[in-house]
PDB file of C-alpha atoms in Angstrom:
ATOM      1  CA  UNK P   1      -0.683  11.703   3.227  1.00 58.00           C
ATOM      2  CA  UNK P   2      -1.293   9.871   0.186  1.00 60.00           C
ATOM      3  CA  UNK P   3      -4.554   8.207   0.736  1.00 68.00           C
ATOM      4  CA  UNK P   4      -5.323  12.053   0.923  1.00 82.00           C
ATOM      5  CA  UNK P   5      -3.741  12.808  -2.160  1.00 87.00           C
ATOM      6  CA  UNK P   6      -4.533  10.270  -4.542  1.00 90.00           C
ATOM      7  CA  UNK P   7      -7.804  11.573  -5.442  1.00 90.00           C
ATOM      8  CA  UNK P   8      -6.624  15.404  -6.185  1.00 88.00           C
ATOM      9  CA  UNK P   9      -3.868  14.050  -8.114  1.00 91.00           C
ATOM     10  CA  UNK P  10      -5.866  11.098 -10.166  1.00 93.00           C
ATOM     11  CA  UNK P  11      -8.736  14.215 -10.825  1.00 92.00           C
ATOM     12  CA  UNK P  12      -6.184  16.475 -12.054  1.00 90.00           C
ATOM     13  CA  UNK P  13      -4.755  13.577 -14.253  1.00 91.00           C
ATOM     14  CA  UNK P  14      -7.810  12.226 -15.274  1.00 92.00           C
ATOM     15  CA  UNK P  15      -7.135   8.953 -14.390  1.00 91.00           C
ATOM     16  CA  UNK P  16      -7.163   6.403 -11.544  1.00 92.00           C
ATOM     17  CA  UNK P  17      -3.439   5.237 -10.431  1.00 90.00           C
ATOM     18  CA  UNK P  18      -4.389   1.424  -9.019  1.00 89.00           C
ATOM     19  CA  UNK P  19      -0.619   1.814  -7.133  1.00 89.00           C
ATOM     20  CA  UNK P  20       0.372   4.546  -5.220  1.00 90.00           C
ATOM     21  CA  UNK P  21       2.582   4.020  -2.615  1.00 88.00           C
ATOM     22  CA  UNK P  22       5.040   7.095  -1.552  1.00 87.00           C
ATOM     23  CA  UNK P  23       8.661   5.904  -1.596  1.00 85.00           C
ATOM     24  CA  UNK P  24      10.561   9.138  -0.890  1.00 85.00           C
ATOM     25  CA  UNK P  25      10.144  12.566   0.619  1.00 85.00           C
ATOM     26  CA  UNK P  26      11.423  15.999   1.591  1.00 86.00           C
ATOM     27  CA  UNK P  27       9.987  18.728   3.792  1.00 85.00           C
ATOM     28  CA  UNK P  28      10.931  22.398   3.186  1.00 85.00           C
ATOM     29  CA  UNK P  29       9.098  24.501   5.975  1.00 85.00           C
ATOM     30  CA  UNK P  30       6.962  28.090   5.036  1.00 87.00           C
ATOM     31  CA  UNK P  31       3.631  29.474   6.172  1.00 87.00           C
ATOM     32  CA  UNK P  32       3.107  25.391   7.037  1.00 92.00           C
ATOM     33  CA  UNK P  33       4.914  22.811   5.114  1.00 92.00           C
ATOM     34  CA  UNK P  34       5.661  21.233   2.301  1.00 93.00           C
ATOM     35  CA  UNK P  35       6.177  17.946   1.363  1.00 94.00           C
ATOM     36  CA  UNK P  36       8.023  16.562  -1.451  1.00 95.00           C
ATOM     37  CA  UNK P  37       7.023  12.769  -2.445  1.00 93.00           C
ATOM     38  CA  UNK P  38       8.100  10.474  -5.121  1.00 95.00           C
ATOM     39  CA  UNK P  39       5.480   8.349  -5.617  1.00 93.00           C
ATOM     40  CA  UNK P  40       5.144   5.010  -7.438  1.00 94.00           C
ATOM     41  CA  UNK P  41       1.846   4.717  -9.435  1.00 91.00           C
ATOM     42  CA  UNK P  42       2.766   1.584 -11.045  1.00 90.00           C
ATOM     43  CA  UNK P  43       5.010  -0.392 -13.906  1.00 91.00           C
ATOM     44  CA  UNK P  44       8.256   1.870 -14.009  1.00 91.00           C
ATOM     45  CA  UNK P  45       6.481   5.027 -13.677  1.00 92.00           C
ATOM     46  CA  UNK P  46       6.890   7.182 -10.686  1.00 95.00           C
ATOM     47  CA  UNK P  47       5.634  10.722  -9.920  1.00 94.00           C
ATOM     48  CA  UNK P  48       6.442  13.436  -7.804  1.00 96.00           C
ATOM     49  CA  UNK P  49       4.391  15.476  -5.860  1.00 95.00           C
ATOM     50  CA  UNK P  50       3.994  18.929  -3.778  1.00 95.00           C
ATOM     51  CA  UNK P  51       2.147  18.960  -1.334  1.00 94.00           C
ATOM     52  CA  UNK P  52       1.058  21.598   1.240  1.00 94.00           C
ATOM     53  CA  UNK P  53      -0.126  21.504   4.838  1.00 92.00           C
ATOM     54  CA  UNK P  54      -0.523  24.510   6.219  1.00 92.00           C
ATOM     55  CA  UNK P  55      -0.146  25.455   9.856  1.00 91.00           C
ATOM     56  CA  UNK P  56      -2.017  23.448  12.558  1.00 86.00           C
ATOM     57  CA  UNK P  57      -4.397  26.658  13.489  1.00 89.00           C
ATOM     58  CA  UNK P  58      -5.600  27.197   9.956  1.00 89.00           C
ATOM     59  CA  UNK P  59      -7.650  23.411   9.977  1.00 87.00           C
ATOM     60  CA  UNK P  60      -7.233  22.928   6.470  1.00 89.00           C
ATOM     61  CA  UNK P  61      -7.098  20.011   4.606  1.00 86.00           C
ATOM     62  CA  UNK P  62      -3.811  18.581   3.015  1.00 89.00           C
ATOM     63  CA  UNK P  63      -3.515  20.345  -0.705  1.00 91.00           C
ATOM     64  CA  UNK P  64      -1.445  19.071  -3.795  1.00 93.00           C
ATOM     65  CA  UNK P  65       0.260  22.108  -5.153  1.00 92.00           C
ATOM     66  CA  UNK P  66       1.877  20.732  -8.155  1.00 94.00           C
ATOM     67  CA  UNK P  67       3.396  17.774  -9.453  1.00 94.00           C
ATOM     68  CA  UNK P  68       5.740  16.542 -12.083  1.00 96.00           C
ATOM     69  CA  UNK P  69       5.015  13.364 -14.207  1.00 92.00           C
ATOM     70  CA  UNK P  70       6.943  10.761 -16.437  1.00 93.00           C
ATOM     71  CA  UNK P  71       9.588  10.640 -13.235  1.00 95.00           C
ATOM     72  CA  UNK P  72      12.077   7.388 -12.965  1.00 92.00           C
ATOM     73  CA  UNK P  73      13.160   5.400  -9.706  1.00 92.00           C
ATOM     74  CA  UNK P  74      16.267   7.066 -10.055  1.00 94.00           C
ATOM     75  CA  UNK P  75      15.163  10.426 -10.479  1.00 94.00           C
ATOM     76  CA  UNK P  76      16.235  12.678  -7.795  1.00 93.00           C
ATOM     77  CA  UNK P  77      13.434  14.221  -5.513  1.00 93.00           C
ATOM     78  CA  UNK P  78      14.185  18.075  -6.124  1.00 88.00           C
ATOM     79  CA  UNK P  79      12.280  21.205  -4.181  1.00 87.00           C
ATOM     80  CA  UNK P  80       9.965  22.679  -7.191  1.00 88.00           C
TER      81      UNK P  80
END
């Protein structure tokens, strides 16, 4: 999922994250699913991340919905 991510994320951001490595999630199921990641993009600085798959019949690709920046390690991974 993130190596699928990364680049929607770092084009919305305008910038390149040289870590990204997921390190929590939640799924909350819909019209497909959603995923909810906490991902580390480097130093102390964490983000988290919605992402949407939607269902197997539709063969579309992974989407990032929405995300929430300036997130902690201890921050706790919330539906949004």
């Amino acid at each position: 999922v993130s190596f699928k991510v990364k680049p929607q994320l770092e084009e919305k951001e305008g910038k390149t994250f040289d870590v990204f490595s997921a390190v929590e999630f939640k799924t909350q199921v819909v019209a497909g699913t959603n995923y909810f990641i906490k991902v580390h993009v480097g130093n102390d600085e964490f983000m988290h991340l919605r992402v949407f798959r939607s269902l197997p019949h539709e063969n579309k690709p992974l989407s990032l919905h929405s995300y929430q920046s300036s997130k902690t390690k201890h921050d706790e991974l919330a539906f949004f």
